[in-house]
Short mmCIF file of C-alpha atoms in Angstrom, two decimals:
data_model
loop_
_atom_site.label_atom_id
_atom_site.label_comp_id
_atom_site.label_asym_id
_atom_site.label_seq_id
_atom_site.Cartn_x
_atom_site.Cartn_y
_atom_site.Cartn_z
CA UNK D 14 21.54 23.04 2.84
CA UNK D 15 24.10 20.24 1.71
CA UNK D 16 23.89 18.44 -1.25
CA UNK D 17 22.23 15.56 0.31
CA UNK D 18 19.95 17.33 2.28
CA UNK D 19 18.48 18.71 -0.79
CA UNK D 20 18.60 15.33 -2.82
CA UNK D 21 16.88 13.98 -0.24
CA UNK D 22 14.37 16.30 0.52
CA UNK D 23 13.58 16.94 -2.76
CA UNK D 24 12.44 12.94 -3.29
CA UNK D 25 10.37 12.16 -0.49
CA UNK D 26 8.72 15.55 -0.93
CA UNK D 27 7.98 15.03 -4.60
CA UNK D 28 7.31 10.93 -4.00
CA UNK D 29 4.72 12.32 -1.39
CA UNK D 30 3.14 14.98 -3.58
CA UNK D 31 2.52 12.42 -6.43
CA UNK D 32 1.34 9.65 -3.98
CA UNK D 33 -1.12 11.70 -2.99
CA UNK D 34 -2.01 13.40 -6.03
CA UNK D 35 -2.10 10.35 -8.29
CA UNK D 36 -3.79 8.82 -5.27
CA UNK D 37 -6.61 10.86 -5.70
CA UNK D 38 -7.11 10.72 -9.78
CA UNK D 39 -6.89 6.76 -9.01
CA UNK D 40 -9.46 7.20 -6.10
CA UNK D 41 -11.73 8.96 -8.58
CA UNK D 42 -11.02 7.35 -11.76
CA UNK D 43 -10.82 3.15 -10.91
CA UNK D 44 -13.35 0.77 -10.80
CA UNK D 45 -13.94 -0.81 -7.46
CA UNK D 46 -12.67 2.33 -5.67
CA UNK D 47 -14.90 3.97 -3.15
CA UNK D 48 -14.70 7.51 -4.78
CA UNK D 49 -15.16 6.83 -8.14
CA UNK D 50 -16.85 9.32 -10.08
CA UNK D 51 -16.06 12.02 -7.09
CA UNK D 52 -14.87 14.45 -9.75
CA UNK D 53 -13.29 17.28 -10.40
CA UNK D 54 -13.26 19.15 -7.38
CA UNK D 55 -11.89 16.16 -5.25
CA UNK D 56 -9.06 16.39 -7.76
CA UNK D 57 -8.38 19.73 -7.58
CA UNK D 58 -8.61 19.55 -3.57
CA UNK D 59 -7.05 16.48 -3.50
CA UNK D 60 -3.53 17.73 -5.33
CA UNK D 61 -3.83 20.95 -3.19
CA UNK D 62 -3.84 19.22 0.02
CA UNK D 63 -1.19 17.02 -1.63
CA UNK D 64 1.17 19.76 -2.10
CA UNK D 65 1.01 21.56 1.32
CA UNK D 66 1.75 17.68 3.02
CA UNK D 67 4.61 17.65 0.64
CA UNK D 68 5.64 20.98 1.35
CA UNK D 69 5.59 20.39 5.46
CA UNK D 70 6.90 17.21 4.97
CA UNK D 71 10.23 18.42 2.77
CA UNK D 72 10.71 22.24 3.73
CA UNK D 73 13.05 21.14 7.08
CA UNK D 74 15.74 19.65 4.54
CA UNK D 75 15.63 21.04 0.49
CA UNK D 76 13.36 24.33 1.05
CA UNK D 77 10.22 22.21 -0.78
CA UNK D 78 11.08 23.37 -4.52
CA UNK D 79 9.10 19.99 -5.87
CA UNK D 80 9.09 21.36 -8.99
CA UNK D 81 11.63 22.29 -11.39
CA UNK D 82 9.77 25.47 -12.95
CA UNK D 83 10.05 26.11 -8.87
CA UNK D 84 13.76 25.62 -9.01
CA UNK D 85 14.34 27.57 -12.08
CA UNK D 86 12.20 30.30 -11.56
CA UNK D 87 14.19 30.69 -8.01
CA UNK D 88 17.55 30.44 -9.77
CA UNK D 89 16.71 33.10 -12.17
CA UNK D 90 15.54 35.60 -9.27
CA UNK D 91 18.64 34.48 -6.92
CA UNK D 92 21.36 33.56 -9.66
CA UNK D 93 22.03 30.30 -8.02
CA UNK D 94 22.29 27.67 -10.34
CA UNK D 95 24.75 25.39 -8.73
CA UNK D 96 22.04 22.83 -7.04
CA UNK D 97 19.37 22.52 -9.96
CA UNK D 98 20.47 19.46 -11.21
CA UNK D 99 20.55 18.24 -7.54
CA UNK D 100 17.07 19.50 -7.17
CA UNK D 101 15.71 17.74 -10.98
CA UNK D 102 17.20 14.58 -10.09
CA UNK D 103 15.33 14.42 -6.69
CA UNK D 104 11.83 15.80 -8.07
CA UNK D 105 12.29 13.29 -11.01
CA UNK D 106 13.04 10.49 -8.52
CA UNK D 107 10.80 11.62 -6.43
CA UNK D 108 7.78 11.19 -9.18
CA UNK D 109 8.57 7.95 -10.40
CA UNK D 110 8.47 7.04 -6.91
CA UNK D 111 5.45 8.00 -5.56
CA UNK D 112 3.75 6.96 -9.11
CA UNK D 113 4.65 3.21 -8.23
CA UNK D 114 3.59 3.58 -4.95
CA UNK D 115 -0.05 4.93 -6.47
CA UNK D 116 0.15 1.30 -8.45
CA UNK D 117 1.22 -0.59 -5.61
CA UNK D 118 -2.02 0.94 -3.09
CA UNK D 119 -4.63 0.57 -6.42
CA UNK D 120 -3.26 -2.55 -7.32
CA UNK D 121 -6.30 -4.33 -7.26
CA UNK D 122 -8.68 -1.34 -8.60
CA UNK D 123 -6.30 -1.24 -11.56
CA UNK D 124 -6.57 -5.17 -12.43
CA UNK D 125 -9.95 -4.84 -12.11
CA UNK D 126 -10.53 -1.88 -14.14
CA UNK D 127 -7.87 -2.71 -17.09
CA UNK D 128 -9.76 -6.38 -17.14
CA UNK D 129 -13.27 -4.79 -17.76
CA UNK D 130 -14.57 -5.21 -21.05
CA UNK D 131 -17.12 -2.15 -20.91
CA UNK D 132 -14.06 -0.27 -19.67
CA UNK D 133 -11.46 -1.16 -21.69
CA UNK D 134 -13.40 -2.57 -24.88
CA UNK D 135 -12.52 -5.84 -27.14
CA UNK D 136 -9.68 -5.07 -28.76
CA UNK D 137 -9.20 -4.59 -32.25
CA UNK D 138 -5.71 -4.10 -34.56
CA UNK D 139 -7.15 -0.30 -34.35
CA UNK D 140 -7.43 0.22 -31.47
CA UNK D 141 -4.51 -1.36 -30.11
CA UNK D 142 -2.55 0.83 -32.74
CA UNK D 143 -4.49 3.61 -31.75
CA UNK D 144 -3.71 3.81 -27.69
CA UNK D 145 -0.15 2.78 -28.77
CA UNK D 146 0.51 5.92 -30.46
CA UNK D 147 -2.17 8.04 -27.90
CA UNK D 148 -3.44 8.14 -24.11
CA UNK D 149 -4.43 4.19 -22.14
CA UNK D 150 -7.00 4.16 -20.65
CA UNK D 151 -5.40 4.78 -17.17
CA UNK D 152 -2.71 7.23 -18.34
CA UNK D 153 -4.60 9.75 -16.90
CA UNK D 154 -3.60 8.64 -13.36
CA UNK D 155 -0.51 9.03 -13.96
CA UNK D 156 0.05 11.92 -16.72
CA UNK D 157 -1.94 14.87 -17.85
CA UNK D 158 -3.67 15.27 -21.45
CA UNK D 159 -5.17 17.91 -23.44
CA UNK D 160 -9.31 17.52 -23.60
CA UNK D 161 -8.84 19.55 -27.16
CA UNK D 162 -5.21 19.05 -28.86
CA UNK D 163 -3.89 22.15 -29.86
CA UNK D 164 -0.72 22.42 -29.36
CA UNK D 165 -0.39 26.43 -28.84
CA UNK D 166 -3.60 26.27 -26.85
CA UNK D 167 -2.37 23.30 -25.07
CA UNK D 168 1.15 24.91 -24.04
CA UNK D 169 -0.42 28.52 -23.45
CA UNK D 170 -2.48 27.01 -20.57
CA UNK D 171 0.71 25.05 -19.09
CA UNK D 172 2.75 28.58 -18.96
CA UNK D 173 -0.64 30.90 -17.98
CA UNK D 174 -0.83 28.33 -14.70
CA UNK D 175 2.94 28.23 -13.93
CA UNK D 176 2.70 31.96 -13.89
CA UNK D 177 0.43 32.10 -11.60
CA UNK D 178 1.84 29.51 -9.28
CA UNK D 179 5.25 30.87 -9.52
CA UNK D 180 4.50 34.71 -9.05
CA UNK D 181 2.53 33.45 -5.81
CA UNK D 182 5.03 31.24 -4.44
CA UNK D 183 7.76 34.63 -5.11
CA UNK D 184 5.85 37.38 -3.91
CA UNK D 185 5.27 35.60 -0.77
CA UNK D 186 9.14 35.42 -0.41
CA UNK D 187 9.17 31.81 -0.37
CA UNK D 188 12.02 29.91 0.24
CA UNK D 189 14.10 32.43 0.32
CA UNK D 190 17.25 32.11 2.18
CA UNK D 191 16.72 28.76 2.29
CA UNK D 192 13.92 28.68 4.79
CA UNK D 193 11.34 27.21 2.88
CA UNK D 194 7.84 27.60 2.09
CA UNK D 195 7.04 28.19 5.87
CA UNK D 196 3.74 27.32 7.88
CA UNK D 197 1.16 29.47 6.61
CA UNK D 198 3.11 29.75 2.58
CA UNK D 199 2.51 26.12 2.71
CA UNK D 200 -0.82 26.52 2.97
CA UNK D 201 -1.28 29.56 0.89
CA UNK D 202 0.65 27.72 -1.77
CA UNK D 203 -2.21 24.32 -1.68
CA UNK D 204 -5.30 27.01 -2.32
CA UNK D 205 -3.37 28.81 -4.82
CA UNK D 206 -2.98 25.07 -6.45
CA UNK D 207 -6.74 24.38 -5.93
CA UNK D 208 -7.64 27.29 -7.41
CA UNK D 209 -5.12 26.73 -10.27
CA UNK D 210 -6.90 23.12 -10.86
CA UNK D 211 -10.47 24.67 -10.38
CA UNK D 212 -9.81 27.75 -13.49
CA UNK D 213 -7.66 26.57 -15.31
CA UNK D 214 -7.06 22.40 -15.48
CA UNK D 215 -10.06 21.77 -17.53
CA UNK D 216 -7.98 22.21 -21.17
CA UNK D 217 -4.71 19.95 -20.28
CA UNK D 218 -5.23 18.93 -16.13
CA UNK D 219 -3.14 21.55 -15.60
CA UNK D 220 0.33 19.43 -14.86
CA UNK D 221 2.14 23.07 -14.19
CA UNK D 222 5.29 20.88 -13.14
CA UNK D 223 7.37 18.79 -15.27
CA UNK D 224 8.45 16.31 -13.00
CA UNK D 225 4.87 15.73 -11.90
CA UNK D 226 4.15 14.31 -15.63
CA UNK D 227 7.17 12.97 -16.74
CA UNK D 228 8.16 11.22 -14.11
CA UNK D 229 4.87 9.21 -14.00
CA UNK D 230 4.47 8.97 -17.35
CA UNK D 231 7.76 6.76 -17.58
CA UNK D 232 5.95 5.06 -14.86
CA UNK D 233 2.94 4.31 -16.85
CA UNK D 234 5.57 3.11 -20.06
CA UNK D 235 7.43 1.07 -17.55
CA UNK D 236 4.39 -0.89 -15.24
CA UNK D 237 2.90 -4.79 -15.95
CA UNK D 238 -0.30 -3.32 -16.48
CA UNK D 239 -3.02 -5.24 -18.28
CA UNK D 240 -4.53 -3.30 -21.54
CA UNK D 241 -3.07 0.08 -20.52
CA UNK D 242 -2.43 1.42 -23.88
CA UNK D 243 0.04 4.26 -24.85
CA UNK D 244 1.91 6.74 -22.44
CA UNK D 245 1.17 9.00 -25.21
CA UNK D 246 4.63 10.50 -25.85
CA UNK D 247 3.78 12.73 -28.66
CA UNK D 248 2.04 15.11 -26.05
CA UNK D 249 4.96 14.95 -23.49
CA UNK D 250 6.78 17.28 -24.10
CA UNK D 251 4.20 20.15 -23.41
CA UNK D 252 3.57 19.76 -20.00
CA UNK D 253 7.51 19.83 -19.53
CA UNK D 254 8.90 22.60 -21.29
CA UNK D 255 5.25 25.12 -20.78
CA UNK D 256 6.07 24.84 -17.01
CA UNK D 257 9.63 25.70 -17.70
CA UNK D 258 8.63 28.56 -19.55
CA UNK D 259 5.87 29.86 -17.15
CA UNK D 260 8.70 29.51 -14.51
CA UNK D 261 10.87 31.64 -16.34
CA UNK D 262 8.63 34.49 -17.28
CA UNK D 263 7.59 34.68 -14.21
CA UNK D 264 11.05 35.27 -12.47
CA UNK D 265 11.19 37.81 -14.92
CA UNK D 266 7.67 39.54 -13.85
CA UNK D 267 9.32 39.40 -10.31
CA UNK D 268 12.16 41.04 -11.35
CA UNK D 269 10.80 43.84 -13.30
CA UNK D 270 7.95 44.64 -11.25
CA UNK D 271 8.46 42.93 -7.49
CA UNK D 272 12.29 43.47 -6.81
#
C-alpha cells in the first residue's frame, strides 16, 4: 500500500464511519427527526453497521485501520511504525469530515432543536457559563461523555473496551499483510462493536477510538450552531489517550499469549 493509498483510504473510511455513526445519535437524539427517542440499541446497532460499511468501503486501499488505537496496536505487534502518522492524519480527516457531513444532512433537525426553548432552556449568565466550560446540548452527536465523571472510572472503561475490540480484531489476524479486515472480519468486527456499545457504553458512550471523538468534537467547537454550548474540553482527553492505552495493552496480550 502507497502512501496515498493509505491517506486516502483511511479518510473516506473514517468520514463514512462517523457519517453514519453520528448519523444515527442525530437520528435518535434531534427534534423533528423520525427516530427520535429510538434509543440505545439503535445506537449501538447503528455504529456497528457503521463500521463494517466503513470497513468494506476502505479495506481495498489502507487495510481499514479507522482507528488509531487500531494502528498502534498493529504497529506494536508488526514493528511497523513508518505509516502511523499517514494513517492519524487520514482517520482525523476523516472524522471531521464525516462530522460536517452529519450537520449538513440534520441541518434542519439541528436549527430546530437548538431553537427550542423546552430543549435548550432561557438562558441565563449560569448557564451559558456553565455549557461553556461543560457538554451543549448537542455535543453528544458529535463527542462522547461520561454519565458519572470519574476520571479513573471514566478512562478504565475507554481501555476495558479497546481491549476488547483490539484483541478481536488481532486474533482474527486482521489486516495482516496488508489484506485488510476481509469479508466475514468485517462483519465479525461490527457485532463485536455492537456488543461493545450494548456492555459497556453506558458509563462514557464508549468512544474506544480517538479520532472518532476528537475529530468531531473540533467539529462541534468549530460549527454556526445556534445555543450549542461547550465542546467540553476538560473531558477530551480521556476518550483519546484510554483508547491508546487499551490499544497498547492489548498488542501486548497478543504478544504474550497469541504469538
Amino acid at each position: 500500500m502507497s502512501s496515498s493509498d493509505i491517506f486516502i483510504g483511511e479518510t473516506i473510511g473514517t468520514a463514512v464511519l462517523i457519517l453514519l455513526g453520528g448519523g444515527v445519535c442525530a437520528a435518535v437524539t434531534l427534534k423533528a427527526s423520525k427516530a427520535r427517542n429510538a434509543g440505545w440499541l439503535a445506537i449501538a446497532f447503528g455504529w456497528g453497521f457503521a463500521v463494517m460499511t466503513a470497513v468494506y468501503i476502505s479495506a481495498p486501499l489502507s487495510g481499514a485501520h479507522l482507528n488509531p488505537a487500531v494502528t498502534l496496536a498493529l504497529a506494536i505487534k508488526d514493528g511497523g511504525w513508518d505509516n502511523v502518522p499517514i494513517y492519524w492524519a487520514g482517520q482525523l480527516l476523516g472524522a471531521m469530515i464525516g462530522a460536517t457531513l452529519v450537520w449538513v444532512a440534520y441541518y434542519g433537525q439541528f436549527q430546530v432543536h437548538l431553537t427550542d426553548k423546552e430543549i435548550v432552556g432561557e438562558p441565563t449568565a449560569k448557564s451559558v457559563e456553565a455549557e461553556e466550560k461543560g457538554a451543549g446540548p448537542v455535543l453528544g452527536i458529535f463527542s462522547t461523555g461520561p454519565e458519572v465523571r470519574n476520571v479513573v472510572q471514566n478512562l478504565a472503561t475507554e481501555i476495558i473496551g479497546t481491549v476488547v475490540l483490539i484483541l478481536a480484531i488481532l486474533t482474527q489476524g486482521l489486516n495482516d499483510k496488508g489484506n485488510g479486515l476481509g469479508t466475514l472480519g468485517a462483519l465479525i468486527t461490527a457485532f463485536v462493536v455492537v456488543s461493545i456499545g450494548l456492555s459497556l457504553g453506558g458509563p462514557t458512550g464508549y468512544a474506544i477510538n480517538p479520532a472518532r471523538d476528537l475529530g468531531p468534537r473540533i467539529v462541534h467547537a468549530l460549527l454556526p450552531l445556534p445555543n450549542k454550548g461547550g465542546s467540553d474540553w476538560s473531558y477530551a482527553w480521556i476518550p483519546v489517550v484510554g483508547p491508546l492505552i487499551g490499544g497498547a495493552i492489548a498488542a501486548g496480550i497478543y504478544n504474550l499469549a497469541f504469538a
